[in-house]
Coordinates of C-alpha atoms and ligand atoms in Angstrom, one line a residue:
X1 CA 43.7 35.6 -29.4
X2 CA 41.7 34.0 -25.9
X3 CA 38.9 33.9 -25.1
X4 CA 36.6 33.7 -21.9
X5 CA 35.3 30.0 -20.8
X6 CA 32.0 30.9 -21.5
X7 CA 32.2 31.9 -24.9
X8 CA 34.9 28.4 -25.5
X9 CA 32.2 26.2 -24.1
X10 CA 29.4 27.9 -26.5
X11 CA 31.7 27.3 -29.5
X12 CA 33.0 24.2 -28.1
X13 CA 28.9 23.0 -27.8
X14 CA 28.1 23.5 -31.2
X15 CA 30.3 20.8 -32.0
X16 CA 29.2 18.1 -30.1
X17 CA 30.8 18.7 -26.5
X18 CA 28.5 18.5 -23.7
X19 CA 28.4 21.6 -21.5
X20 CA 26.3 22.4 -18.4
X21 CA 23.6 25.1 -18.7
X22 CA 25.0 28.4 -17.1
X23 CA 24.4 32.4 -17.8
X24 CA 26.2 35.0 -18.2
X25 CA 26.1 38.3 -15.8
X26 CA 27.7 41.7 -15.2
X27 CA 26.3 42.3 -12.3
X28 CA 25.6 40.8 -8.7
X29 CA 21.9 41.6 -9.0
X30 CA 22.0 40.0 -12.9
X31 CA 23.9 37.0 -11.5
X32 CA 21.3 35.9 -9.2
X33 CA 18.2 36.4 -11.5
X34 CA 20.5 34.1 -14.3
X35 CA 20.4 31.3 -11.5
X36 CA 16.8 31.9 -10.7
X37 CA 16.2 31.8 -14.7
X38 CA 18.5 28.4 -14.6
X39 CA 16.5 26.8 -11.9
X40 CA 17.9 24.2 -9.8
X41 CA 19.5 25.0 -6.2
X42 CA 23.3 24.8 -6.5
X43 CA 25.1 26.7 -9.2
X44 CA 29.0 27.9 -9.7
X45 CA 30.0 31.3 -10.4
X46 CA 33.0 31.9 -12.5
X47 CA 34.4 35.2 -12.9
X48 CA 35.3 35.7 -16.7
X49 CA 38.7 36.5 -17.2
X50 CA 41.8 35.2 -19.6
X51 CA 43.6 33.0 -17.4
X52 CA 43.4 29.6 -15.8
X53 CA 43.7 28.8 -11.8
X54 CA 41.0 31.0 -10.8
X55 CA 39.3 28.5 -8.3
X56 CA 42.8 28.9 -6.4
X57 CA 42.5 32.4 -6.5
X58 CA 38.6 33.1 -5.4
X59 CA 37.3 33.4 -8.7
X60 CA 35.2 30.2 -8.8
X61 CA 32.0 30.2 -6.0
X62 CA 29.9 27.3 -5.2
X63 CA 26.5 29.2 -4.0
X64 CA 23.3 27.7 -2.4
X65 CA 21.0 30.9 -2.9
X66 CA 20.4 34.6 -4.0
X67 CA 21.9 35.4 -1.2
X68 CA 25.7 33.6 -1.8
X69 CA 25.7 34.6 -5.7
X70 CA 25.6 38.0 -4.6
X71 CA 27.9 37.7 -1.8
X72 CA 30.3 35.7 -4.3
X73 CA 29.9 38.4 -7.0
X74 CA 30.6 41.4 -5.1
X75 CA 33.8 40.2 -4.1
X76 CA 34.7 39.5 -8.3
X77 CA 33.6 42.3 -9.8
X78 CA 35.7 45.3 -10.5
X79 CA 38.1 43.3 -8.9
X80 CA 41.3 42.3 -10.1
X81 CA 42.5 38.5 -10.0
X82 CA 45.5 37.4 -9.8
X83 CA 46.8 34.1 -10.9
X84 CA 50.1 32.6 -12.5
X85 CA 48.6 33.0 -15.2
X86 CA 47.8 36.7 -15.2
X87 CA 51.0 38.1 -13.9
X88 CA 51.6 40.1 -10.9
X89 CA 49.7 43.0 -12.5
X90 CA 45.8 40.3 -12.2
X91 CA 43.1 40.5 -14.5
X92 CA 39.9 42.6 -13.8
X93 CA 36.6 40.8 -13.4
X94 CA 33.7 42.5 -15.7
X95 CA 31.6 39.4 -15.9
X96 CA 30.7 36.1 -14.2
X97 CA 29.5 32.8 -15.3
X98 CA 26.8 31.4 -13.7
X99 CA 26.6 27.8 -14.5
X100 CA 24.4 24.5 -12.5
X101 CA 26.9 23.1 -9.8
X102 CA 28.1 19.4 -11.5
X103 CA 28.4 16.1 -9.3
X104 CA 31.7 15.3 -10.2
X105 CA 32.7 11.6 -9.8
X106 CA 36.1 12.3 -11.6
X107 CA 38.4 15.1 -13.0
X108 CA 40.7 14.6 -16.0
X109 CA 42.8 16.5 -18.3
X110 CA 42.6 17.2 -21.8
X111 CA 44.2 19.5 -24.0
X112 CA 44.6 19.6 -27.8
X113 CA 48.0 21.8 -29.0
X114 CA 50.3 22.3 -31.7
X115 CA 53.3 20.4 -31.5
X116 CA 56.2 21.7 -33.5
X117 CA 58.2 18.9 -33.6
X118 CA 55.9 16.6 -35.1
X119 CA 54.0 19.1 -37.1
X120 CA 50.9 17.7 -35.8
X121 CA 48.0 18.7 -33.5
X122 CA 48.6 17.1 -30.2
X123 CA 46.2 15.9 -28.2
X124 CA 47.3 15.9 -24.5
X125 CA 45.3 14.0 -21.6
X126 CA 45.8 13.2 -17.8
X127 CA 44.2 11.5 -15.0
X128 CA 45.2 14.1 -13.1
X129 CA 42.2 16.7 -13.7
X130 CA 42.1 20.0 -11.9
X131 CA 45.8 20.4 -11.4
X132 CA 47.3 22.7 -14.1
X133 CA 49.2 20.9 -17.1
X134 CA 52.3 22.5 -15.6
X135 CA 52.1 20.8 -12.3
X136 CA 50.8 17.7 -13.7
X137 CA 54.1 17.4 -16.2
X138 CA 56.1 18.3 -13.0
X139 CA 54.5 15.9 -10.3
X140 CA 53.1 13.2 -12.2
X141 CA 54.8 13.3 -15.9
X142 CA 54.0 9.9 -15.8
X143 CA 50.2 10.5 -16.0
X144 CA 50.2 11.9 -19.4
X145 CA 48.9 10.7 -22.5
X146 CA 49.7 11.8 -25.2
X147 CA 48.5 11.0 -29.3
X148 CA 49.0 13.0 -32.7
X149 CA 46.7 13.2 -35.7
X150 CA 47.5 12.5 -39.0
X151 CA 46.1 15.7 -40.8
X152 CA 45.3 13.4 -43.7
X153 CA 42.4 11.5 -42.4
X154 CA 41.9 13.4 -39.0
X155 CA 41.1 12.0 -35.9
X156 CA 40.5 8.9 -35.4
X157 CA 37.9 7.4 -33.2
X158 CA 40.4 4.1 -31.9
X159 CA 43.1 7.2 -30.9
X160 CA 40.2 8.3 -28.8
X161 CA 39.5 4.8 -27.3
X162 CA 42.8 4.3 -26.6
X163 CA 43.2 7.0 -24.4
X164 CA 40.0 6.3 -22.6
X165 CA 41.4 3.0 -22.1
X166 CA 44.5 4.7 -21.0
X167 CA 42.8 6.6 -18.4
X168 CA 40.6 3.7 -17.4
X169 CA 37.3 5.2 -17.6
X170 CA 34.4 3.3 -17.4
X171 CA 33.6 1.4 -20.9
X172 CA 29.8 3.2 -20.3
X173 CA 31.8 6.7 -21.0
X174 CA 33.9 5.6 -23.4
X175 CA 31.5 6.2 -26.4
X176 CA 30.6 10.4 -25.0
X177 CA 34.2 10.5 -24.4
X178 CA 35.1 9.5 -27.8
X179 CA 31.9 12.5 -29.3
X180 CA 33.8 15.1 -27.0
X181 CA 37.5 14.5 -27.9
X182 CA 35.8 14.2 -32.0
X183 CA 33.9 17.5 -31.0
X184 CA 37.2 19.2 -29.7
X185 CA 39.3 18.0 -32.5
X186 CA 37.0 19.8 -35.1
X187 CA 36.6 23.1 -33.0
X188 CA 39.9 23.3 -33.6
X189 CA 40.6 22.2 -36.9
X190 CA 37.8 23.9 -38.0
X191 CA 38.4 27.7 -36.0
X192 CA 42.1 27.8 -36.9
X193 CA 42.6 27.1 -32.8
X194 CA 46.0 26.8 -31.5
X195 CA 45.1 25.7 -28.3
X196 CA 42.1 24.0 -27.2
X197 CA 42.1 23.3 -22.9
X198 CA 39.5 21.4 -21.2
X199 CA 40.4 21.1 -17.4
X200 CA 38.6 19.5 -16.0
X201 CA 36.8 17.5 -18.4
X202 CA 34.5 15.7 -15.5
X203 CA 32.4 12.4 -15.8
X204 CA 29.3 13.0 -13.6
X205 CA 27.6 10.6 -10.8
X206 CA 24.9 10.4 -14.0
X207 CA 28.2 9.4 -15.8
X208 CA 27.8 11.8 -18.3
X209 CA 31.1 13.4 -19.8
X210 CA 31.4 16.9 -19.3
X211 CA 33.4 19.7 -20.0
X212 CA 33.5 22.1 -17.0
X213 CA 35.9 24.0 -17.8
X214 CA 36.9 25.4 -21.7
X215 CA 40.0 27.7 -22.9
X216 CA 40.2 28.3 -26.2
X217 CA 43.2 30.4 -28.2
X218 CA 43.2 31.1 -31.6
X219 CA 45.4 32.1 -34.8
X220 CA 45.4 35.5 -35.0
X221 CA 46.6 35.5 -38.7
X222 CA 43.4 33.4 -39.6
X223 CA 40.9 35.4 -36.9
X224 CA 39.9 36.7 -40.5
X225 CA 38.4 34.0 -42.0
X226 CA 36.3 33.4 -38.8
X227 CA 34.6 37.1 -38.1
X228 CA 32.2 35.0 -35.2
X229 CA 35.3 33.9 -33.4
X230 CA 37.2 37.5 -33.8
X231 CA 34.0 39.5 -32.5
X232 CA 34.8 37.4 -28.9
X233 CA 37.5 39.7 -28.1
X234 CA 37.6 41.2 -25.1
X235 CA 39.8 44.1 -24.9
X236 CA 39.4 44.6 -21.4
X237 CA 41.7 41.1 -21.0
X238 CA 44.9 42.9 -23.4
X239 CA 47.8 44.9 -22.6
X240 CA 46.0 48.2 -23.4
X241 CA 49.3 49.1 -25.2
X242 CA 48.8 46.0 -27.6
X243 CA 45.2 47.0 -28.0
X244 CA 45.8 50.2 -29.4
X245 CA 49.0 48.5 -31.6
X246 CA 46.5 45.6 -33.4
X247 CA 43.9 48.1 -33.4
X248 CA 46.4 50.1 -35.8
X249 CA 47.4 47.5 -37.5
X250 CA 51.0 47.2 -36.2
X251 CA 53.0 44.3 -34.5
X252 CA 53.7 45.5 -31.2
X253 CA 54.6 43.8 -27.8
X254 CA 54.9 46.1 -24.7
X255 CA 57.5 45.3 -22.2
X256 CA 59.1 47.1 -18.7
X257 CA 62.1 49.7 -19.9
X258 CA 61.8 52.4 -21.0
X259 CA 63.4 53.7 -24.0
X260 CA 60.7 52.9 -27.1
X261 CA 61.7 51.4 -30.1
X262 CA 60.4 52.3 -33.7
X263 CA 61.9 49.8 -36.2
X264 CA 61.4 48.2 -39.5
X265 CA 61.2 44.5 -39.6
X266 CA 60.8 42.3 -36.7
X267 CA 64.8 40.7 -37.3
X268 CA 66.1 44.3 -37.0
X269 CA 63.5 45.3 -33.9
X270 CA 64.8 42.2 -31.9
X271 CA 68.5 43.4 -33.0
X272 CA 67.4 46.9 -32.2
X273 CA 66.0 45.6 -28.8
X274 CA 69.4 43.6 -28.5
X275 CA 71.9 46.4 -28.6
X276 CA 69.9 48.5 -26.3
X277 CA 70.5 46.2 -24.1
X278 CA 74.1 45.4 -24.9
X279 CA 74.8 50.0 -24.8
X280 CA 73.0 49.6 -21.1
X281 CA 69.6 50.2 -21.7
X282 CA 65.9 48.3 -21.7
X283 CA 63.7 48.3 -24.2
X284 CA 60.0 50.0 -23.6
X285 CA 58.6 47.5 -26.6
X286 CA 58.7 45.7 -29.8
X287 CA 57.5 47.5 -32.7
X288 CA 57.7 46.8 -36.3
X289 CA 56.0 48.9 -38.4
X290 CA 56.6 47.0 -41.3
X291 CA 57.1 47.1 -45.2
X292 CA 56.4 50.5 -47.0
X293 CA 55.1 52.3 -44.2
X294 CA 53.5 55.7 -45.1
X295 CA 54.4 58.8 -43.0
X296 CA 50.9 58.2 -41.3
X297 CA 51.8 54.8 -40.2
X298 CA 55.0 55.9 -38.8
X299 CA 53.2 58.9 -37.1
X300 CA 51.1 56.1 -35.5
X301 CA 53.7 54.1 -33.9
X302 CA 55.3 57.3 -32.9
X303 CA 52.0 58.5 -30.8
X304 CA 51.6 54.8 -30.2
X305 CA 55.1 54.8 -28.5
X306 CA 54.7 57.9 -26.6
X307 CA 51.3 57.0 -25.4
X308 CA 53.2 54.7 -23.0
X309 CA 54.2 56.4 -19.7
X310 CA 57.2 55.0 -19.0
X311 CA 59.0 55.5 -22.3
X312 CA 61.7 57.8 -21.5
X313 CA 63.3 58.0 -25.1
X314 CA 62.3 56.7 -28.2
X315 CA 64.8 55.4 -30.9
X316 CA 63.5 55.1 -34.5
X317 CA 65.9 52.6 -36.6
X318 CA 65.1 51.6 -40.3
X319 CA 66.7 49.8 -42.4
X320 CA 64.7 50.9 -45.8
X321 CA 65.0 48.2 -48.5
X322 CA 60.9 48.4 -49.3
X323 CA 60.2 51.6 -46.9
X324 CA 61.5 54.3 -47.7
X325 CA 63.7 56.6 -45.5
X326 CA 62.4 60.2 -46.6
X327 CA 58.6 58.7 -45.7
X328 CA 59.4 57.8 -42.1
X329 CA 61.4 61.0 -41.4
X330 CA 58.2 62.9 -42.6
X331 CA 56.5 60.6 -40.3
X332 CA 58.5 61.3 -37.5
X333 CA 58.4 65.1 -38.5
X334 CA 54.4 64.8 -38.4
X335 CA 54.4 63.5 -34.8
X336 CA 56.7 65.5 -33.0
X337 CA 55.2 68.5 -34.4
X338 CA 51.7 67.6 -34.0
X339 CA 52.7 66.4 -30.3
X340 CA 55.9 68.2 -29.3
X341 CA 58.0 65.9 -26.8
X342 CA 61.2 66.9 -24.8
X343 CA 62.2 63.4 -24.4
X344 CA 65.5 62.7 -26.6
X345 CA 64.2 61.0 -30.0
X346 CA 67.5 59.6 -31.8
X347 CA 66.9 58.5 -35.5
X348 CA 68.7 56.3 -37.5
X349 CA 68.2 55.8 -41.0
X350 CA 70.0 53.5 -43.4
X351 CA 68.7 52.3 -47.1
X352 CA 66.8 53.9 -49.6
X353 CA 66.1 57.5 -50.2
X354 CA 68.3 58.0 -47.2
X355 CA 69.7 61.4 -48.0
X356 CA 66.0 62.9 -48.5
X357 CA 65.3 61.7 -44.9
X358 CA 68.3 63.1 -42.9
X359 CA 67.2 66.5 -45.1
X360 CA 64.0 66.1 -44.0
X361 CA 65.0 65.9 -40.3
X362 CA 67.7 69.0 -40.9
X363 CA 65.4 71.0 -42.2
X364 CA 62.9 70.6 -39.4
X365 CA 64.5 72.4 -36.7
X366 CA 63.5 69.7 -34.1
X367 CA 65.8 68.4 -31.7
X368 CA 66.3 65.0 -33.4
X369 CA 69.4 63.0 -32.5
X370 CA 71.2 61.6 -35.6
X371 CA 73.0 58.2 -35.7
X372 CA 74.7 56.3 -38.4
X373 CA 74.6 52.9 -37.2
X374 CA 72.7 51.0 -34.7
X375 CA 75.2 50.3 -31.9
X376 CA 75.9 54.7 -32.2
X377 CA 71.9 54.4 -32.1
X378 CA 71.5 52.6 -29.5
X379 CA 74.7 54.1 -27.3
X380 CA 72.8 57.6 -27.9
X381 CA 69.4 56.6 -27.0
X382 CA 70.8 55.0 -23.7
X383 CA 73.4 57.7 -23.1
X384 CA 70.5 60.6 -23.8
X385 CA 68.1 58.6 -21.8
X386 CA 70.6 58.4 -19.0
X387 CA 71.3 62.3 -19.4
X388 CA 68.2 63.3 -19.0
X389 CA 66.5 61.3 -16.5
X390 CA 68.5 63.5 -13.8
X391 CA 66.4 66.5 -15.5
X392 CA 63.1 65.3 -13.9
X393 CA 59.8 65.6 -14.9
X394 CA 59.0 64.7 -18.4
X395 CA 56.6 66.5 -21.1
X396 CA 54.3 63.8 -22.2
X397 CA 52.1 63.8 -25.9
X398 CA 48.7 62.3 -26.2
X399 CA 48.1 58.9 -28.6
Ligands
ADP1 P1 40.2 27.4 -13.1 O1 40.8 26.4 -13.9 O2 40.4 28.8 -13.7 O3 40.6 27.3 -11.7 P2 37.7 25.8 -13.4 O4 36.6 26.2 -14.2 O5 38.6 24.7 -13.8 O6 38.6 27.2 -13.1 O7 37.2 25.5 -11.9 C1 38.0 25.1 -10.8 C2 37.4 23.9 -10.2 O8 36.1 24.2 -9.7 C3 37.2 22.7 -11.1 O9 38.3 21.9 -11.1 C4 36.0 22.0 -10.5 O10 36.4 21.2 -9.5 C5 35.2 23.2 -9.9 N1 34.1 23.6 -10.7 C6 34.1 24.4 -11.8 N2 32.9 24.5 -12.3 C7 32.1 23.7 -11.7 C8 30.7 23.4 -11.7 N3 29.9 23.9 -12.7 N4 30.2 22.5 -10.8 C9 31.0 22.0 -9.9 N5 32.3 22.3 -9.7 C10 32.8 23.1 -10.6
MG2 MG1 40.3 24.9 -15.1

């Protein structure tokens, strides 16, 4: 899970790293009484959303009065920004951070990550602040620093010296460089955080250390262990499809075809998602519903499925070892008679209590499409799919 910059740098300051004041606003007319509230007679807005390289793309505003925070805010909000890091679709602008402009004497990078390979956290640094890490390790790979923790006594405070050293800051930083990269270090550690970003992290004129920019992401298996971190989501920032999946409690990732996928097990969904593609076809989504799904459940990822507009068939495929194959055709049952569809559904069913669950479809009188195997499965899905989308417009069910 992300979350906005302002929200990173609150967390981030309870643990020692320094952060300028700044408000937050979901308004124009808010945004300039926060700055009047802040005092002082430059200040930055930054529109809130889940994704780096705003500045490039308007969403960062150095303002002088009233006057310029509201210009700068009616062009972000309602808005959508678009950045690399937001795909082509952007990210809409609901709030704004209004935060005391910074003298900046010098931008760096620093990033603390997960690296696989060693099994360590990572910590990541560059001279060249500002720049995203992507560029930086394309036009200056050389810049980079880089230094691991050992999880058994932590971080060090000579790691942190070193890099300073590294990136030849001035020894009279070195020691509120050292508190920050600490600081950062046990955000992480300490929130189950897979990715902790600070770009820039500025020293000042003052030469204080600062960070003026935060991204945090976090582990979504442990967001339950840390109910103040999981209450920062902001659903406005998520695929709405997604949304609705984790709000349901299944795995789901939406992507751009459209024949919807229904499966037990994520192995089998990315096999499922495979041979759709192999029989000519493109898959709406990964689901997987799961062990011992209960006719409910599968009801849920059924509407769940359908609730996305450009699924044009849906193929169910399980492979029951702990579910059980009579539950999920009752599932399936339940939704298409609750919310009829005239979009092809093909099932296939393999595994236990298999015999009770093609009965269950028989006896239902709905127009289900039977496979025995996935690549039939998959073939009928596509070849239905195909069939039909010379028929026109489609009958759609509510989620
Ligand atoms: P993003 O990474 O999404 O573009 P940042 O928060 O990093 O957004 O802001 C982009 C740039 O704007 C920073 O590199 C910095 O130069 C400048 N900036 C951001 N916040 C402030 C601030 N409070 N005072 C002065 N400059 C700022
Ligand atoms: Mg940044």
């Amino acid at each position: 899970m992300d979350i906005h910059e302002y929200q990173a740098k609150e967390l981030l300051s309870k643990f020692g790293v320094e952060v300028l004041p700044g408000a937050l606003a979901y308004s124009p007319e808010q945004a300039a009484y926060r700055s009047r509230e802040l005092g002082g007679d430059a200040w930055v807005v930054k529109a809130q959303v889940h994704a780096g390289g705003r500045g490039k793309a308007g969403g960062v505003k150095f303002c002088r009065s009233d006057a310029e925070i509201q210009t700068a805010c009616e062009a972000m909000f309602g808005q959508k920004i678009v950045t690399h890091q937001t795909g082509p679709e952007g990210k809409g602008i609901y709030r704004v951070y209004v935060e005391a402009a910074a003298q900046i004497a010098r931008e760096v990078y620093l990033g603390f990550v997960l690296d696989r390979s060693s099994q360590r956290v990572m910590i990541v640094c560059s001279g060249e602040g500002g720049m995203e890490i992507e560029e930086i390790s394309e036009e200056r790979p050389d810049s980079i620093i880089r230094a691991t923790v050992e999880p058994a006594v932590g971080l060090q405070a000579f790691q942190c010296r070193e890099i300073a050293f590294a990136l030849k800051l001035d020894p009279a930083v070195v020691q509120s460089f050292v508190r920050t990269l600490m600081g950062c270090y046990r955000a992480f550690r300490d929130l189950d955080s897979t990715m902790v970003e600070i770009n820039p992290l500025v020293v000042t004129e003052e030469g204080r250390i600062l960070a003026l920019d935060a991204k945090m992401t976090f582990d979504d298996n442990a967001l339950f262990r840390h109910p103040q971190v999981a209450e920062l989501r902001d659903k406005s920032q998520e695929d709405p499809r997604e949304c609705r999946a984790a709000d349901r409690g299944l795995s789901y990732v939406g992507l751009d075809g459209n024949i919807g996928c229904i499966v037990n097990g994520a192995g089998l969904a990315m096999a499922t998602m495979d041979t759709i593609k192999l029989a000519g076809g493109e898959p709406a989504n990964f689901l997987d519903i799961g062990g011992g799904a209960t006719p409910e459940r599968v009801a849920k990822a059924f509407r769940l499925v359908m609730s996305d507009k450009n699924v044009q068939a849906v193929l169910v495929n399980i492979f029951a070892g702990i579910n059980r194959c009579d539950w999920v055709a009752e599932g399936v049952v339940q939704a298409l008679t609750e919310n009829p569809v005239d979009i092809p559904v093909i099932v296939r069913l393999s595994g236990t209590n298999v015999e009770e669950g093609q009965k269950i479809l028989a006896k239902s009188g709905l127009p289900i499409i039977r496979a025995s195997t996935l690549s039939e499965a998959a073939e009928r899905a596509v070849g239905a799919w195909k069939h039909d989308s010379t028929k026109g417009t489609k009958m759609r069910a509510a989620s």
